[in-house]
mmCIF file of C-alpha atoms in Angstrom:
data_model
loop_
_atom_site.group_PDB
_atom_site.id
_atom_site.type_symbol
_atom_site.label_atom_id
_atom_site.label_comp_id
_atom_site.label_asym_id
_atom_site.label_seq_id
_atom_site.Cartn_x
_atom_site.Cartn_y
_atom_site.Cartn_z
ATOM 1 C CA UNK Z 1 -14.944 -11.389 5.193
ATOM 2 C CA UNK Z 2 -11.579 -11.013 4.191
ATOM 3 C CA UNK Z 3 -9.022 -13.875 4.410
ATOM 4 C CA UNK Z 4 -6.512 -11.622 6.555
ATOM 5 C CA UNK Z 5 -7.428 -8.401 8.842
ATOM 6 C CA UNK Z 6 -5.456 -5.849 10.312
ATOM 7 C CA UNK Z 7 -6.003 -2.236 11.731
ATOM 8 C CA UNK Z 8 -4.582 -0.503 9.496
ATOM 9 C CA UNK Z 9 -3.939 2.485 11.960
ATOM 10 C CA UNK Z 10 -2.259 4.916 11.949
ATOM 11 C CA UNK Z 11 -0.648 4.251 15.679
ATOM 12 C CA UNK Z 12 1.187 7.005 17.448
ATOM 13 C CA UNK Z 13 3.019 5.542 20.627
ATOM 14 C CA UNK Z 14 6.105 7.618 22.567
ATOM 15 C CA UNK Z 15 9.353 6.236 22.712
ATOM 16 C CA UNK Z 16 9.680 3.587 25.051
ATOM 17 C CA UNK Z 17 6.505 2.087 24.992
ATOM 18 C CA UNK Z 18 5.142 -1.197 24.664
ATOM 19 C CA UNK Z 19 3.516 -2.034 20.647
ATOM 20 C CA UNK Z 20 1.079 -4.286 19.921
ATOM 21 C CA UNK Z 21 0.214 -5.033 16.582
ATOM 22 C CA UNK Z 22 -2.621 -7.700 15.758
ATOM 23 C CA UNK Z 23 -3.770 -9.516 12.703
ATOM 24 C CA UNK Z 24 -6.977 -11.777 12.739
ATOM 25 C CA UNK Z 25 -7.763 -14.533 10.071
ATOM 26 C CA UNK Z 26 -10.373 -17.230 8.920
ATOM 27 C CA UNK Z 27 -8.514 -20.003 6.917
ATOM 28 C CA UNK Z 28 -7.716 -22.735 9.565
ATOM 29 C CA UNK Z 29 -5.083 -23.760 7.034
ATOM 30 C CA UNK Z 30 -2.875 -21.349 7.558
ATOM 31 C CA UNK Z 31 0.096 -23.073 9.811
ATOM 32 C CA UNK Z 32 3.038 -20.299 8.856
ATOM 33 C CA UNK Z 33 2.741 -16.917 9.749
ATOM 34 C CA UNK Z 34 5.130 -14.111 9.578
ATOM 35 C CA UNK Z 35 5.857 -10.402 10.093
ATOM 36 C CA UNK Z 36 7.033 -8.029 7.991
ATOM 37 C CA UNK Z 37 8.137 -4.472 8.443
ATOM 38 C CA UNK Z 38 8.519 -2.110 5.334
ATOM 39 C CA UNK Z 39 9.652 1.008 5.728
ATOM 40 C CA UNK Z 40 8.441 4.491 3.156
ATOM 41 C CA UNK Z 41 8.803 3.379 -0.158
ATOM 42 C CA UNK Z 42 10.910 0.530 0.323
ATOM 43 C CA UNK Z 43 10.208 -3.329 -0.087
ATOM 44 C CA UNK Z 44 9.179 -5.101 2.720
ATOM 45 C CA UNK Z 45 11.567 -7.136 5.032
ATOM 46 C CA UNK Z 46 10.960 -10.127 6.946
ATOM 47 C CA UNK Z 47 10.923 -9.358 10.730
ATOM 48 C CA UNK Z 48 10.033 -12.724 12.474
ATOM 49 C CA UNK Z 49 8.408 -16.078 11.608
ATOM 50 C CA UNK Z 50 6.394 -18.661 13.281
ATOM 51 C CA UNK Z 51 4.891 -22.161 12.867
ATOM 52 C CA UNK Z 52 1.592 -23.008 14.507
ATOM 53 C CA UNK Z 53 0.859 -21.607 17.780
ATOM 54 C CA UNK Z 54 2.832 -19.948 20.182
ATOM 55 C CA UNK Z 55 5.538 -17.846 20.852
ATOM 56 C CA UNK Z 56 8.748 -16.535 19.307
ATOM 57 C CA UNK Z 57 11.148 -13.987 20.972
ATOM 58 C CA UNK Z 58 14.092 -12.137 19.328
ATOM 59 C CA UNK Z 59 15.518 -9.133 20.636
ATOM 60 C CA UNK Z 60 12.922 -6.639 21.034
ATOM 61 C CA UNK Z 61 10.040 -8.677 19.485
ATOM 62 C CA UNK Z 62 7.835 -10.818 20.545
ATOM 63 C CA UNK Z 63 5.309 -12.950 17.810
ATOM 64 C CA UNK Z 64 2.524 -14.727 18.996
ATOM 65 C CA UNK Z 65 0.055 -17.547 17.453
ATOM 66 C CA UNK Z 66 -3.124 -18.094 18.696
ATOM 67 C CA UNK Z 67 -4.443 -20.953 16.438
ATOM 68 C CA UNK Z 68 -7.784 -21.523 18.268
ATOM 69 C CA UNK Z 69 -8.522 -17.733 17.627
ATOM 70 C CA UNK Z 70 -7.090 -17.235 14.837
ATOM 71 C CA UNK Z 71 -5.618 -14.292 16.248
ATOM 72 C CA UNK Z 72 -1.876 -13.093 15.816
ATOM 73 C CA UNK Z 73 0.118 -10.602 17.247
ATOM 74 C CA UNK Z 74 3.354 -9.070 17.305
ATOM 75 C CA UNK Z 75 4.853 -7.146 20.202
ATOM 76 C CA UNK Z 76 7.397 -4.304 20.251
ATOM 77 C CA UNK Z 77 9.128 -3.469 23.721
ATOM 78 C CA UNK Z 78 11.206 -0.623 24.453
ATOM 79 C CA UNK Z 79 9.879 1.402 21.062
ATOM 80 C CA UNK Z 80 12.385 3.513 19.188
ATOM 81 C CA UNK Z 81 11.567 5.729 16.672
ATOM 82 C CA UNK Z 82 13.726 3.573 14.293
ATOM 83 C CA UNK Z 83 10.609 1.396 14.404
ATOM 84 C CA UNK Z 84 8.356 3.699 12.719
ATOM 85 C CA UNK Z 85 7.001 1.925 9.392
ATOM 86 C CA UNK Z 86 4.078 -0.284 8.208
ATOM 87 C CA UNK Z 87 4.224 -3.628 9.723
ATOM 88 C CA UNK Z 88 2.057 -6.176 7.434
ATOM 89 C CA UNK Z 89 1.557 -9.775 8.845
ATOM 90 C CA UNK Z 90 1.306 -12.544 6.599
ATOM 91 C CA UNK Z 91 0.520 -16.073 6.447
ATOM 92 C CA UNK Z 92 0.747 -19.651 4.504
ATOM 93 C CA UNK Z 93 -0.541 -23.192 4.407
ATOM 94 C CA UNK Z 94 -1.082 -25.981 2.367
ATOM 95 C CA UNK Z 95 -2.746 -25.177 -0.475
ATOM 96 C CA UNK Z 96 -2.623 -26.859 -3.956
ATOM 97 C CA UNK Z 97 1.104 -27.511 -4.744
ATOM 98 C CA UNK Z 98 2.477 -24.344 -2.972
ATOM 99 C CA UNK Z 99 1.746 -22.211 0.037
ATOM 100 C CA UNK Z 100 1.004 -19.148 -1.395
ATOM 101 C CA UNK Z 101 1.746 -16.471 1.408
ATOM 102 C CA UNK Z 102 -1.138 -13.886 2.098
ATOM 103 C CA UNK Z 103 -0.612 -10.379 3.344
ATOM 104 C CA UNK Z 104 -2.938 -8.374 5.765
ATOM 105 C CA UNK Z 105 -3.313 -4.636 4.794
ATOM 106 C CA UNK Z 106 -0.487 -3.400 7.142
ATOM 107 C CA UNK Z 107 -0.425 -1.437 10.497
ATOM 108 C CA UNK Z 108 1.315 2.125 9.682
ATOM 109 C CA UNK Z 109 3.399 2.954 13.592
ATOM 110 C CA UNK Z 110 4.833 5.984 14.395
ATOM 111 C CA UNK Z 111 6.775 6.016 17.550
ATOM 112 C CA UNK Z 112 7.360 9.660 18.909
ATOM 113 C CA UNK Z 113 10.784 10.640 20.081
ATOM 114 C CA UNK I 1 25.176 -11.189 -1.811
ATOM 115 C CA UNK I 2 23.015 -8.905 -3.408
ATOM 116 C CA UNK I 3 19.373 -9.225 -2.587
ATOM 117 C CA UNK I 4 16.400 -8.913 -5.094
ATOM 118 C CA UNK I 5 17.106 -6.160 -7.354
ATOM 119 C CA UNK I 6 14.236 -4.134 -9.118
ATOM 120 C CA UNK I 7 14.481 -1.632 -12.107
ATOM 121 C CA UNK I 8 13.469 0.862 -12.587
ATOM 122 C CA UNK I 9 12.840 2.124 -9.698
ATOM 123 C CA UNK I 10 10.439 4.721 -10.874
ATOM 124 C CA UNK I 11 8.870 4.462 -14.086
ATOM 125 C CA UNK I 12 6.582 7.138 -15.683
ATOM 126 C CA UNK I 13 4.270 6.347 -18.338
ATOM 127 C CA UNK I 14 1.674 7.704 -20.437
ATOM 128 C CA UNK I 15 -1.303 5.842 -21.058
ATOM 129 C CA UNK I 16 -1.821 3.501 -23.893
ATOM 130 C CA UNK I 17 2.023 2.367 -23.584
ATOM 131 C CA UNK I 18 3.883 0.046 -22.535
ATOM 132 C CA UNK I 19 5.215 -1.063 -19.145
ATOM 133 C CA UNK I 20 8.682 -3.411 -18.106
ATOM 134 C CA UNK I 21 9.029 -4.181 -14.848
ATOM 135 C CA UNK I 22 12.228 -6.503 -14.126
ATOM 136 C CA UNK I 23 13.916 -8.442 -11.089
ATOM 137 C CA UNK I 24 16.732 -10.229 -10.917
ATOM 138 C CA UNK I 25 16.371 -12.469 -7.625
ATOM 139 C CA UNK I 26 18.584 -13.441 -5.245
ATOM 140 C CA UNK I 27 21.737 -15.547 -6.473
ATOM 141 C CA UNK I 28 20.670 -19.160 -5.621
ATOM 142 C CA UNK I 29 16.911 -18.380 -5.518
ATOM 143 C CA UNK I 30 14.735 -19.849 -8.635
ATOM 144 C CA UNK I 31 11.169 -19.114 -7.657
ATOM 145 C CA UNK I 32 9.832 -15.914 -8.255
ATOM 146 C CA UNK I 33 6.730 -14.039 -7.186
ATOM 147 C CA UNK I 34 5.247 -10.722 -8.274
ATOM 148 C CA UNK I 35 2.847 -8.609 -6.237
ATOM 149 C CA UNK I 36 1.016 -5.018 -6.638
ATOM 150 C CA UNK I 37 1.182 -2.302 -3.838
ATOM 151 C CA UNK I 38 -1.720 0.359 -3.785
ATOM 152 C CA UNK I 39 -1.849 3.498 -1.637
ATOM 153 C CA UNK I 40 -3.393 2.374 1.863
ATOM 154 C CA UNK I 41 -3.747 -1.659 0.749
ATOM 155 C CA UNK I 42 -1.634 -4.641 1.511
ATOM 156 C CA UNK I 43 0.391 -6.442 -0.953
ATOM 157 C CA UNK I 44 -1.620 -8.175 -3.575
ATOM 158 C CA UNK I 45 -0.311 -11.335 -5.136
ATOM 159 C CA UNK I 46 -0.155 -11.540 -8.968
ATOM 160 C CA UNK I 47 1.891 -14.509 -10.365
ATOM 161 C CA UNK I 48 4.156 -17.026 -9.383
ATOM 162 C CA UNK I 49 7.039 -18.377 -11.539
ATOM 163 C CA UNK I 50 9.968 -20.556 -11.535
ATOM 164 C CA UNK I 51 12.655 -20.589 -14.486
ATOM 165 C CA UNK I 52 10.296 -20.683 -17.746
ATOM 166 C CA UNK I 53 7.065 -22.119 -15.981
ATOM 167 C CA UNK I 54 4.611 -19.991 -14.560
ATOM 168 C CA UNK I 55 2.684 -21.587 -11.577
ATOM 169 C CA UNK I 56 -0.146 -19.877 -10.474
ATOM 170 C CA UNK I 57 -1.555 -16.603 -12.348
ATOM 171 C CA UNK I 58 -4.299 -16.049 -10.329
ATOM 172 C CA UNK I 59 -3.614 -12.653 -9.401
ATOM 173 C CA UNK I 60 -2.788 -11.595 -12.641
ATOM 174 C CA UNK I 61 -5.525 -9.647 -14.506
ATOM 175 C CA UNK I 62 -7.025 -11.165 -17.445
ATOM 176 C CA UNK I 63 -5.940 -8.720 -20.344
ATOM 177 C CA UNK I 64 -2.920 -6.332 -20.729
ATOM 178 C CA UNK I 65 -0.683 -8.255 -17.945
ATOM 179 C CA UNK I 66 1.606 -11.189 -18.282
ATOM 180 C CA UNK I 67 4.928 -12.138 -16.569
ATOM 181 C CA UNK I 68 8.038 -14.194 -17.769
ATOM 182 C CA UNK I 69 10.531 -15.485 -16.008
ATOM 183 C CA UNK I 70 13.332 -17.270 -18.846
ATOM 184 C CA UNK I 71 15.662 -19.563 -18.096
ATOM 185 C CA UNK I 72 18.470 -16.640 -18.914
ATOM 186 C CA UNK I 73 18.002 -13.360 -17.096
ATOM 187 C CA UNK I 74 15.967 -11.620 -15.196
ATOM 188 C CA UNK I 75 11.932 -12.282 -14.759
ATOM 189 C CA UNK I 76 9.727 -9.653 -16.641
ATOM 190 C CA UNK I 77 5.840 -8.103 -15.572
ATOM 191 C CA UNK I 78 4.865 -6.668 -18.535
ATOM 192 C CA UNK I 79 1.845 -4.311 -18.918
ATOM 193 C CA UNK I 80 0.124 -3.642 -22.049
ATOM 194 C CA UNK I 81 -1.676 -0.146 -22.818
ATOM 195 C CA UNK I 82 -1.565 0.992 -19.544
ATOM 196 C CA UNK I 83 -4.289 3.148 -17.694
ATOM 197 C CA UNK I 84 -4.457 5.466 -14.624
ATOM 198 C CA UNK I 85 -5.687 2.432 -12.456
ATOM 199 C CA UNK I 86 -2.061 0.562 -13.283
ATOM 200 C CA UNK I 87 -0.386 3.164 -11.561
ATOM 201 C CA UNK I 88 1.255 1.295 -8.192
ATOM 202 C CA UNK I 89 4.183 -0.035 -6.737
ATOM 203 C CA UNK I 90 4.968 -3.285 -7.780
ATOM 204 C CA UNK I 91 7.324 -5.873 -5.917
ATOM 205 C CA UNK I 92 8.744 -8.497 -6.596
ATOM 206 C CA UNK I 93 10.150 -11.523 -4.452
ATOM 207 C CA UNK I 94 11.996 -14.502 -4.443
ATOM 208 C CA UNK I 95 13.033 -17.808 -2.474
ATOM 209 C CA UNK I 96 15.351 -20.364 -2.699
ATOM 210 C CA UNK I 97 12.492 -23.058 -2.733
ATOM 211 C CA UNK I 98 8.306 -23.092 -3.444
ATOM 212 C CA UNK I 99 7.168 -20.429 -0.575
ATOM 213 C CA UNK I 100 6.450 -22.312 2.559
ATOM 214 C CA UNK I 101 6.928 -20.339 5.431
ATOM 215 C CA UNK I 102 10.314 -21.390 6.306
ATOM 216 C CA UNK I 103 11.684 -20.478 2.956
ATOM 217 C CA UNK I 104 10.583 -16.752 3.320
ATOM 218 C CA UNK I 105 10.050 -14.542 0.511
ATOM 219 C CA UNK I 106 12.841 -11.761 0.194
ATOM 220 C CA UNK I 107 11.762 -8.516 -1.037
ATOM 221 C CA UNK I 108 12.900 -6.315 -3.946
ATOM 222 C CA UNK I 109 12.650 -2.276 -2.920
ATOM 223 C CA UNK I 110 9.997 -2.481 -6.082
ATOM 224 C CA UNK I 111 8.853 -0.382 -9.055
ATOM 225 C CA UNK I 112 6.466 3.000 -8.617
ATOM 226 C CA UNK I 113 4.431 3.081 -12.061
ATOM 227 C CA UNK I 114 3.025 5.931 -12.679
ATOM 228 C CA UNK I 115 0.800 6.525 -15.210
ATOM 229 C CA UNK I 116 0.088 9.926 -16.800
#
């Protein structure tokens, strides 16, 4: 089983609609998790971060921890086609002297105009 | 502020030379981390360095790859006698302290070895 999983797509949604992007995992240690959009051939940037369970909100996004599942997820309302790209969630904890971040595989979204 | 900054951006190769990857990270960041894109995969971790130590090479194959990161200038991936299978984009990232989550990783727009 790998330590991170994520559909790796591709998703085709219209404008307007309501994303949801998940990521499942199977280290309990893992206490940081983030989300990262990268566009075509450029580096990835850092979208939203959380800590533990729960929920974050900022603007049009929504990140969500489910610790007990190990389940996370990241939702996009009100899609534009501005958010077409490869969303790749990622994740830390304590582990030897540094967290070392792993990346799921990515979610490739296309959002129709 | 300039973010991390990559070059090349594109290199082209033949096999059996020589590949320099370098990144200069952000100004005020001094931890470094290197990681390998392929076609339809995530981002695979390679090394992690701070000025002239490296801290964990466990990503880092055992033969032809090796990373520097001096205490003057940017940090170097290096690959040896490359092959087909090296071709990839490779990024790079930094952050201002080790990489818990709430000192995020920023990324370069990386490197696209290819390898002829």
């Amino acid at each position: 089983q790998k330590e991170v999983e994520q559909d790796p797509g591709p998703l085709s949604v219209p404008e307007g609609a309501i994303v949801s992007l998940n990521c499942t995992y199977s280290n309990s240690a893992f206490q940081y998790f983030m989300w990262y959009r990268q566009y075509s051939r450029k580096g990835p940037e850092l979208l939203m971060y959380t800590y533990s369970s729960g929920n974050k909100e900022d603007g049009r996004f929504t990140a969500q921890v489910d610790k007990s599942s190990k389940y996370i997820s990241l939702f996009i309302r009100d899609s534009q086609p501005s958010d077409s790209a490869t969303y790749l969630c990622a994740m830390s904890g304590v582990e030897t002297s540094y967290d070392k971040v792993i990346f799921g595989p990515g979610t490739s979204l296309s959002v129709i105009p | 502020n300039a973010g991390v900054m990559q070059n090349p951006r594109h290199l082209v190769r033949r096999r059996g030379q020589e590949a320099r990857l370098r990144c200069s990270p952000m100004k005020g960041h001094s931890h470094v981390y290197w990681y390998r894109q392929l076609p339809e995969e995530g981002l695979k971790f390679m090394v992690y360095l701070q000025k002239e130590n490296i801290i964990d090479e466990s990503g880092m194959p055992k033969e032809r790859f090796s990373a520097e990161f001096p205490k003057e200038g940017p940090s170097i991936l290096r690959i040896q006698q490359v092959v087909r299978g090296d071709s990839a984009a490779y990024f790079c990232a930094s952050s201002p302290r080790r990489g818990q989550g709430t000192d995020t990783q920023y990324f370069g727009p990386g490197t696209r070895l290819t390898v002829l």
